[in-house]
Amino acid sequence: MDEEVDISGDDGNHPSDNSPKGARMSGRVIIFDTTLRDGEQSAGTSLTPQEKLAIARQLDKLGVDVIEAGFPISSQGDFHAVQLIASELRRPFICGLAHCRPAAIDRAWEAISGAEHPRIHVFLSASDIQLAHMLKKSRQEALEMAREMVARAKGYTEDVEFSPMDATRAEPAFLFQLLETAIDAGATTVNIADTVGYSTPNEFGDLIAAVMTRVSNISRACVSVHCHDDLGMAVANSLEAVRRGARQIECTVNGIGERAGNAALEEVVMALKTRHDIFGFSTGVDTTRIYKTSRVVSDLSGFMVQPNKAIVGGNAFRHQSGIHQDGMVKEASTYEIMDPRSVGIPASSLVLGKLSGKHAFRERLAELGFSLEEEALGHAFRAFKELADKKREISDRDLESLVSEELRSKTEVYRLDHVDVSCGDHSLHSAAVRLIGPNGEVLSDAALGTGPVDAMYKVINRIVGIPNTLVEFSINANTEGMDAIGEVLIRIESDGVMYTGRGAATDIVVASAKAYMNALNRLILSKQASGEMQLPEDWSKKPGVQEAA
Ligand code: KIV
Ligand code: ZN
């Protein structure tokens, strides 16, 4: 069975109309972003509500149709983040996830009720494996739960999505019955989830085609897909699903998500655009904002993008071999299927250095998508001048590091003011550290350690006094050359939760200290959001950074 979908209607960008009819008629695939929910579920991420809001703002500018902002019943912090996003962003649909329990649905509604376009996303296991081992429910009981909980969500909002979890391993006849039940109860979107990333493009496409023909009331719902990448087929499966009738794709920026992650938004969107001849659908995404969005998510989540990652990896548009370079010089289309500018990778026309002034600095930042308030621009410019004294040429990656540092400084409860270490192969390793605390108080101390970083972390822990364990530490150079900025990424664990920290400096010891402070500050802000910790009211009076409109 390989039915082609009738591709009707124009393919221009439309305002968000996520109704089944709107989705079918517009020639447009709905992009449902779950970076803040499934992406945030990845081991090692833990974003504060403010960081989630920053990502949501960027997703809004990117033009995604639906933002799944979180799973409100899962924690106080998640609830707060979803509420914040729902109250601020007016254009996109804001979705809150809920499992099939009355309290979860009520909590999801409580979090998203302030949204202009609220959506409740109800999910329930559909495979026998999950029903038996996780829920200990029969198929009949599952049908009842789906009916009741979708109806409960419908009592709150018109827009309800239902996901049969592990749909690709469910018995198809039962899956169709479950979908029919959910649609009868009021679901306006049904989302076929390849939860464990088990399916292949052919098989998944056939399943979607079967859903389109075997679910009697399917014309009343928009068909969505949610694919995980355990076998590296999430994007291929999602695209094949579109060819066979799906009109919504769930995806995440940089493909982050549970285990091997989800279908990568940037790959899905650019495949639909570049191979419009095959798929015949467009999206509402402004592709020139993809690169910037990828950087924001990588920066805040702490997940580096691998160099060979499609679309947004550092090497994605670099041509190394002589033959390729020769072709590129003669005619870019010899080896380039996409223009890097179409995904927002800035053309490196201007190299900044020691003699560059504030005007050129501001201009280049704007080209990279950043606009800083005057005070923050002053800070970043001073840091740029200090860096230019050490490096001959300042690359775009250096500038991004400077801005990231400035962004991180906005959420500093404790600020690193000074660090001094001594080290060597026969000496004692010691560190002296001075921090500025939440009330502006100066806090200093010194310690010995097995190495300079160990000594420094001991001092910082003694001052801040929050128990935690360092579980990951890595250093990367952001560009080639001895004078590159060192970027340190660390993860610490406290009370079973993982917090990421990043820091950048030409001195890797300073970068290590900054990364540790960043992780600790995020830990403190998370505890504040969940009500476990109190902070003085005006701790955050710092200059701000805004992304360019
Ligand atoms: O992978 C999955 O099944 C999910 C559901 C909640 C849609 O994330
Ligand atoms: Zn998932």
XYZ file of C-alpha atoms and ligand atoms in Angstrom:
558
model
C 0.000 0.000 0.000
C 1.701 3.261 -1.069
C -1.010 5.876 -1.536
C 0.203 9.308 -2.520
C -1.448 12.207 -0.773
C -3.459 14.693 -2.761
C -1.508 17.923 -2.414
C -4.034 20.647 -2.892
C -4.093 24.352 -2.119
C -1.353 26.962 -2.358
C 1.857 26.688 -0.427
C 2.360 30.209 0.905
C 2.999 30.893 4.562
C -0.282 31.174 6.392
C -1.159 32.464 9.799
C -1.418 29.571 12.224
C -4.570 27.640 11.442
C -4.062 24.347 13.169
C -7.564 23.032 12.632
C -7.701 19.779 10.632
C -9.312 21.641 7.759
C -6.795 24.481 7.933
C -3.927 22.012 7.931
C -5.287 20.128 4.936
C -6.136 23.158 2.879
C -3.095 25.323 3.403
C -0.462 23.184 1.711
C 1.501 23.718 4.864
C 2.799 21.302 7.468
C 2.299 22.371 11.082
C 5.554 22.536 13.010
C 5.004 21.476 16.615
C 8.113 22.200 18.615
C 8.730 20.121 21.729
C 12.252 21.340 22.574
C 10.991 22.615 25.921
C 9.218 19.358 26.820
C 10.715 16.265 25.143
C 14.003 18.130 24.564
C 14.160 19.147 28.183
C 13.599 15.501 29.125
C 17.114 14.658 27.814
C 19.466 13.375 30.458
C 21.561 16.264 31.671
C 19.305 19.220 30.921
C 17.490 21.309 33.406
C 16.418 24.742 32.290
C 15.182 27.478 34.591
C 11.773 29.056 33.789
C 13.562 32.192 32.534
C 15.762 30.141 30.213
C 12.701 28.331 28.894
C 11.041 31.660 28.251
C 14.143 32.839 26.335
C 13.975 29.717 24.135
C 10.208 30.120 23.645
C 10.705 33.729 22.493
C 13.244 32.531 19.971
C 10.877 29.763 18.774
C 8.176 32.378 18.354
C 10.482 34.470 16.146
C 11.430 31.327 14.248
C 7.747 30.936 13.385
C 6.862 27.498 14.766
C 3.107 26.913 14.975
C 2.894 25.111 18.315
C 5.226 25.332 21.304
C 4.935 22.447 23.734
C 6.107 24.406 26.747
C 6.282 21.594 29.300
C 4.564 18.956 31.423
C 2.966 21.122 34.111
C 2.178 18.408 36.659
C 5.756 17.096 36.604
C 7.193 19.885 38.796
C 6.500 23.318 40.204
C 9.294 24.738 38.001
C 7.782 23.266 34.829
C 4.340 24.570 35.774
C 5.758 28.045 36.329
C 7.650 27.989 33.011
C 4.567 26.932 31.036
C 2.486 29.616 32.738
C 5.082 32.272 31.962
C 5.278 31.302 28.287
C 1.484 31.066 27.965
C 1.015 34.521 29.409
C 3.603 36.196 27.177
C 3.515 34.705 23.678
C 0.369 35.592 21.757
C 0.927 34.180 18.223
C 1.818 30.476 18.607
C -0.344 27.746 20.122
C 0.962 26.968 23.611
C 0.635 23.370 24.594
C 0.825 21.696 28.014
C 1.316 17.931 28.290
C -0.777 15.718 30.593
C -0.981 11.989 31.188
C -4.384 10.338 31.611
C -5.120 11.499 35.135
C -7.661 14.162 36.096
C -5.104 16.068 38.195
C -2.623 16.206 35.286
C -5.226 17.610 32.917
C -6.449 20.172 35.439
C -2.874 21.251 36.120
C -2.075 21.540 32.404
C -5.097 23.770 31.930
C -4.178 25.874 34.945
C -0.755 26.485 33.362
C -1.922 27.334 29.830
C -5.236 29.062 30.487
C -3.616 32.484 29.982
C -2.584 31.622 26.409
C -4.202 33.195 23.379
C -4.248 29.748 21.708
C -4.119 27.044 24.401
C -3.766 23.337 23.654
C -3.881 20.375 26.035
C -1.897 17.329 24.929
C -3.161 14.100 26.514
C -1.108 10.924 26.162
C -1.725 7.282 27.010
C 0.206 4.064 26.366
C -1.197 2.111 23.419
C 1.079 -0.928 23.134
C 0.341 -4.101 25.089
C 3.903 -4.032 26.468
C 3.377 -0.635 28.070
C -0.240 -1.240 29.093
C 0.688 -4.463 30.878
C 3.971 -3.469 32.495
C 3.597 0.232 33.165
C -0.103 0.937 33.575
C -1.363 -2.555 34.418
C -4.496 -1.795 32.393
C -6.460 -3.774 29.837
C -7.184 -2.394 26.365
C -10.801 -1.828 27.405
C -9.697 0.208 30.416
C -7.353 2.212 28.177
C -10.244 3.081 25.852
C -12.251 4.317 28.829
C -9.358 6.386 30.164
C -8.784 8.007 26.768
C -12.483 8.831 26.376
C -12.800 10.351 29.842
C -9.566 12.312 29.855
C -9.917 13.751 26.348
C -13.464 14.802 27.270
C -12.171 16.392 30.467
C -9.544 18.351 28.479
C -12.226 19.326 25.957
C -14.219 20.818 28.826
C -11.379 23.324 29.183
C -10.379 24.069 25.591
C -11.439 23.377 22.044
C -7.910 22.401 20.977
C -7.030 18.949 22.330
C -4.304 16.647 21.089
C -4.261 12.942 21.869
C -1.134 10.764 21.646
C -1.213 6.990 21.755
C 2.241 6.391 23.211
C 4.329 3.608 21.635
C 1.824 3.541 18.746
C 4.269 1.836 16.393
C 4.383 -1.254 18.628
C 0.638 -1.268 19.331
C -1.728 -3.758 17.709
C -3.010 -1.746 14.683
C -6.706 -2.603 15.102
C -6.589 -1.477 18.742
C -4.663 1.657 17.786
C -7.369 2.626 15.256
C -10.071 2.025 17.862
C -8.208 4.158 20.395
C -7.844 6.994 17.886
C -11.528 6.795 16.957
C -12.486 6.956 20.636
C -10.252 9.991 21.248
C -11.621 11.828 18.200
C -15.195 11.064 19.260
C -14.393 12.480 22.684
C -13.153 15.712 21.077
C -9.482 15.340 20.059
C -8.689 17.721 17.203
C -5.160 16.372 16.617
C -4.059 12.747 16.930
C -0.357 12.142 17.205
C 1.163 8.839 16.121
C 4.174 8.372 18.367
C 7.158 6.202 17.504
C 8.150 6.494 21.137
C 11.047 4.050 21.048
C 12.329 4.953 17.573
C 11.632 1.457 16.257
C 9.883 2.065 12.952
C 11.318 2.392 9.441
C 10.144 4.886 6.785
C 8.180 2.322 4.746
C 6.534 0.766 7.731
C 5.717 4.095 9.373
C 4.360 5.498 6.111
C 2.096 2.453 5.753
C 0.842 2.953 9.301
C -0.043 6.597 8.604
C -1.801 5.628 5.363
C -3.767 2.996 7.319
C -4.733 5.565 9.968
C -6.011 7.830 7.164
C -8.280 5.088 5.771
C -9.139 2.819 8.712
C -10.049 5.401 11.382
C -13.622 6.239 10.415
C -13.721 9.780 11.883
C -10.146 10.791 10.928
C -11.386 13.705 8.782
C -12.281 15.481 12.045
C -8.655 15.509 13.227
C -5.252 16.609 12.065
C -2.791 13.712 11.931
C 0.504 14.393 13.645
C 3.696 12.348 14.032
C 6.253 12.213 16.828
C 9.375 10.209 15.984
C 12.358 9.338 18.143
C 15.801 8.781 16.690
C 16.983 5.536 18.296
C 17.787 4.021 14.890
C 18.604 7.363 13.258
C 15.364 7.435 11.243
C 13.268 10.063 13.042
C 13.480 12.674 10.276
C 13.029 10.146 7.454
C 10.010 8.631 9.224
C 8.440 12.064 9.797
C 8.883 13.095 6.155
C 7.491 9.822 4.842
C 4.505 10.307 7.153
C 3.831 13.662 5.472
C 3.847 11.967 2.059
C 1.251 9.547 3.384
C -1.140 12.044 5.010
C 0.295 13.538 8.218
C 0.030 17.329 8.526
C 1.840 18.025 11.779
C 5.410 17.099 12.673
C 6.637 17.138 16.252
C 10.316 17.963 16.481
C 13.022 19.654 18.532
C 15.796 22.130 17.794
C 19.105 20.302 17.248
C 17.143 17.045 17.605
C 17.555 16.965 21.387
C 15.190 14.773 23.393
C 14.725 11.578 25.335
C 17.599 9.073 24.705
C 18.793 9.545 21.070
C 16.465 12.509 20.697
C 13.589 13.527 18.443
C 13.303 14.461 14.772
C 15.440 17.593 14.317
C 13.351 20.651 13.471
C 16.012 22.202 11.245
C 16.352 18.998 9.185
C 12.605 18.515 8.772
C 12.056 22.138 7.749
C 15.000 22.340 5.352
C 14.140 18.984 3.755
C 10.577 20.189 3.105
C 11.941 23.418 1.646
C 14.839 22.030 -0.378
C 12.863 19.061 -1.722
C 9.584 20.868 -2.256
C 9.531 19.052 -5.596
C 8.984 15.789 -3.691
C 6.926 16.817 -0.678
C 4.953 19.791 -2.025
C 4.510 21.375 1.408
C 5.887 24.465 3.084
C 6.122 25.487 6.746
C 5.629 28.783 8.555
C 9.263 28.755 9.715
C 11.541 31.673 8.880
C 14.529 29.525 7.959
C 16.975 32.421 8.264
C 16.490 32.195 12.031
C 17.435 28.508 12.259
C 21.126 28.959 13.005
C 20.538 31.520 15.739
C 17.855 29.321 17.336
C 20.205 26.352 17.277
C 22.876 28.396 19.083
C 20.436 29.648 21.717
C 19.228 26.111 22.466
C 22.740 24.664 22.508
C 23.946 27.427 24.780
C 21.124 27.137 27.277
C 20.706 23.349 27.240
C 24.454 22.738 27.391
C 24.244 20.241 24.516
C 26.925 21.015 21.990
C 26.038 20.521 18.342
C 28.279 17.914 16.702
C 30.397 19.429 13.884
C 28.952 17.161 11.184
C 25.317 17.749 12.213
C 23.128 18.487 9.174
C 22.111 22.151 8.691
C 23.544 23.604 11.937
C 26.831 21.741 12.542
C 30.082 23.703 12.292
C 31.112 21.747 9.196
C 27.692 21.613 7.510
C 28.691 24.240 4.940
C 32.486 23.850 5.013
C 34.257 22.415 2.000
C 37.562 20.768 2.811
C 38.761 18.773 -0.174
C 40.590 20.532 -3.004
C 38.197 19.328 -5.683
C 35.193 20.574 -3.722
C 36.819 23.921 -3.001
C 37.666 24.300 -6.676
C 34.022 23.607 -7.588
C 32.759 26.063 -4.995
C 34.973 28.857 -6.308
C 33.693 28.281 -9.842
C 30.000 27.878 -8.972
C 28.535 27.290 -5.473
C 25.773 25.004 -6.714
C 28.392 22.395 -7.714
C 28.558 21.226 -4.108
C 25.953 23.245 -2.224
C 22.278 22.249 -2.206
C 21.331 25.037 0.215
C 22.609 28.568 0.562
C 24.073 28.885 4.095
C 22.422 32.313 4.329
C 19.014 30.654 3.943
C 19.493 29.084 7.393
C 20.966 32.266 8.845
C 24.650 31.392 8.832
C 26.178 34.842 8.547
C 28.504 35.593 5.648
C 31.907 36.382 7.134
C 32.523 39.604 5.291
C 33.876 41.577 8.212
C 36.705 40.472 10.501
C 36.966 42.443 13.703
C 40.248 43.218 15.446
C 42.019 45.523 17.849
C 41.264 48.680 15.877
C 37.541 47.993 15.348
C 35.251 50.522 16.974
C 31.991 50.156 18.856
C 29.969 50.863 15.718
C 31.519 47.957 13.757
C 31.139 45.760 16.842
C 27.439 46.584 17.151
C 26.902 46.052 13.393
C 28.519 42.633 13.421
C 26.492 41.568 16.443
C 23.332 42.686 14.654
C 24.333 40.597 11.621
C 24.693 37.649 13.982
C 21.189 38.333 15.303
C 22.012 40.060 18.610
C 21.062 43.522 19.735
C 22.301 44.568 23.142
C 20.981 47.294 25.390
C 23.427 50.180 25.748
C 24.828 49.113 29.130
C 25.262 45.479 28.098
C 26.812 46.583 24.812
C 29.326 48.604 26.842
C 30.224 45.514 28.906
C 30.523 43.281 25.868
C 32.592 45.904 24.023
C 35.031 46.148 26.934
C 35.354 42.348 26.945
C 35.876 42.486 23.160
C 38.703 45.026 23.531
C 40.389 42.900 26.199
C 40.127 39.903 23.910
C 41.436 41.870 20.922
C 44.562 42.667 22.947
C 45.208 38.934 23.184
C 44.030 37.817 19.716
C 44.779 39.304 16.330
C 41.426 38.510 14.724
C 38.103 38.101 16.475
C 35.903 35.471 14.837
C 32.109 35.226 14.877
C 32.400 32.329 17.359
C 34.403 34.615 19.665
C 31.656 37.229 19.420
C 28.992 34.623 20.158
C 31.004 33.554 23.223
C 31.164 37.165 24.422
C 27.405 37.607 24.022
C 26.719 34.256 25.707
C 28.809 35.390 28.653
C 26.775 38.581 28.789
C 23.510 36.576 28.635
C 24.667 34.321 31.434
C 25.544 37.346 33.557
C 21.827 38.231 33.588
C 21.074 35.245 35.768
C 23.984 35.452 38.162
C 22.850 35.142 41.750
C 26.501 34.771 42.795
C 29.026 36.543 40.554
C 32.660 35.526 40.123
C 34.724 38.602 40.899
C 38.247 37.223 41.116
C 40.077 33.932 40.908
C 43.738 33.201 41.491
C 45.298 29.730 41.334
C 48.750 28.258 41.691
C 49.724 24.990 40.051
C 52.671 23.042 38.667
C 53.980 19.493 38.752
C 55.681 19.735 42.184
C 53.766 22.520 43.875
C 50.737 22.523 46.113
C 47.646 23.381 44.167
C 45.757 26.255 45.694
C 42.995 28.647 44.749
C 41.716 31.940 46.119
C 38.274 33.071 45.009
C 36.194 36.197 45.551
C 32.450 36.131 44.813
C 29.769 38.799 44.996
C 26.698 37.369 46.722
C 22.961 37.956 46.134
C 22.930 41.007 48.442
C 26.039 42.500 46.841
C 28.208 41.211 49.713
C 31.880 40.354 49.047
C 32.703 36.729 49.899
C 36.241 35.342 49.699
C 38.105 32.214 50.732
C 41.019 29.948 49.718
C 41.716 26.198 49.629
C 44.124 23.486 48.530
C 43.154 20.742 46.088
C 44.457 17.913 43.923
C 44.681 20.379 41.020
C 43.853 24.056 40.427
C 40.275 23.362 39.286
C 39.632 21.022 42.219
C 40.996 23.667 44.646
C 38.858 26.366 43.028
C 35.665 24.280 43.121
C 36.319 23.486 46.795
C 36.486 27.192 47.639
C 33.369 28.030 45.644
C 31.454 25.201 47.343
C 32.573 26.391 50.751
C 31.295 29.896 50.018
C 28.002 28.983 48.337
C 27.259 26.004 50.622
C 24.950 23.928 48.402
C 25.817 20.214 48.263
C 26.410 18.974 44.693
C 28.514 16.496 42.742
C 30.506 17.262 39.615
C 29.584 14.611 37.038
C 30.981 15.964 33.778
C 33.709 18.396 32.792
C 34.895 19.153 29.268
C 36.947 21.851 27.566
C 36.682 22.889 23.925
C 38.453 25.516 21.866
C 35.886 27.562 19.950
C 38.199 28.195 16.973
C 41.535 26.933 15.696
C 44.809 28.400 16.997
C 46.641 28.800 20.296
C 44.768 32.000 21.080
C 41.288 30.461 20.872
C 38.695 31.055 23.577
C 38.327 27.997 25.800
C 34.738 26.926 26.440
C 34.112 24.782 29.482
C 30.978 22.702 29.870
C 30.165 21.048 33.173
C 27.268 19.171 34.712
C 26.628 18.970 38.423
C 24.046 16.908 40.236
C 22.060 17.933 43.277
C 19.093 16.067 44.812
C 18.908 13.811 41.745
C 18.649 16.710 39.267
C 21.345 17.575 36.732
C 22.397 21.196 36.082
C 24.552 22.338 33.180
C 27.035 25.199 33.303
C 29.080 26.902 30.627
C 31.888 29.417 30.778
C 34.202 30.953 28.199
C 37.550 32.741 28.545
C 41.009 32.715 27.013
C 42.219 31.347 30.367
C 40.747 27.871 30.867
C 40.937 28.092 34.667
C 38.778 31.227 34.556
C 36.454 29.525 32.062
C 36.178 26.566 34.478
C 35.284 28.891 37.349
C 32.656 30.656 35.232
C 31.125 27.336 34.156
C 30.864 26.190 37.763
C 29.256 29.466 38.835
C 26.815 29.191 35.911
C 25.745 25.671 36.977
C 25.391 26.706 40.630
C 23.360 29.786 39.693
C 21.018 27.639 37.605
C 20.656 25.206 40.494
C 19.767 28.098 42.834
C 17.272 29.598 40.342
C 15.581 26.208 39.864
C 15.239 25.797 43.603
C 13.855 29.316 43.813
C 11.289 28.545 41.058
C 10.140 25.426 42.907
C 9.834 27.341 46.157
C 12.718 25.485 47.872
C 14.883 28.574 48.200
C 14.294 32.286 48.771
C 16.383 35.042 47.172
C 16.508 38.753 47.968
C 14.070 40.656 45.752
C 16.491 42.827 43.809
C 19.300 40.335 43.194
C 18.728 40.495 39.443
C 19.215 44.200 38.742
C 21.650 43.706 35.895
C 21.913 45.054 32.351
C 19.990 42.992 29.811
C 20.593 41.468 26.422
C 17.835 41.138 23.859
C 17.872 39.186 20.678
C 17.404 41.245 17.544
C 13.784 41.487 16.421
O 7.630 9.792 22.793
C 6.449 9.898 23.145
O 5.617 8.982 23.006
C 6.040 11.146 23.770
C 4.571 11.332 23.980
C 4.268 12.068 25.230
C 3.991 11.995 22.764
O 6.858 12.004 24.010
Zn 8.712 11.669 22.819
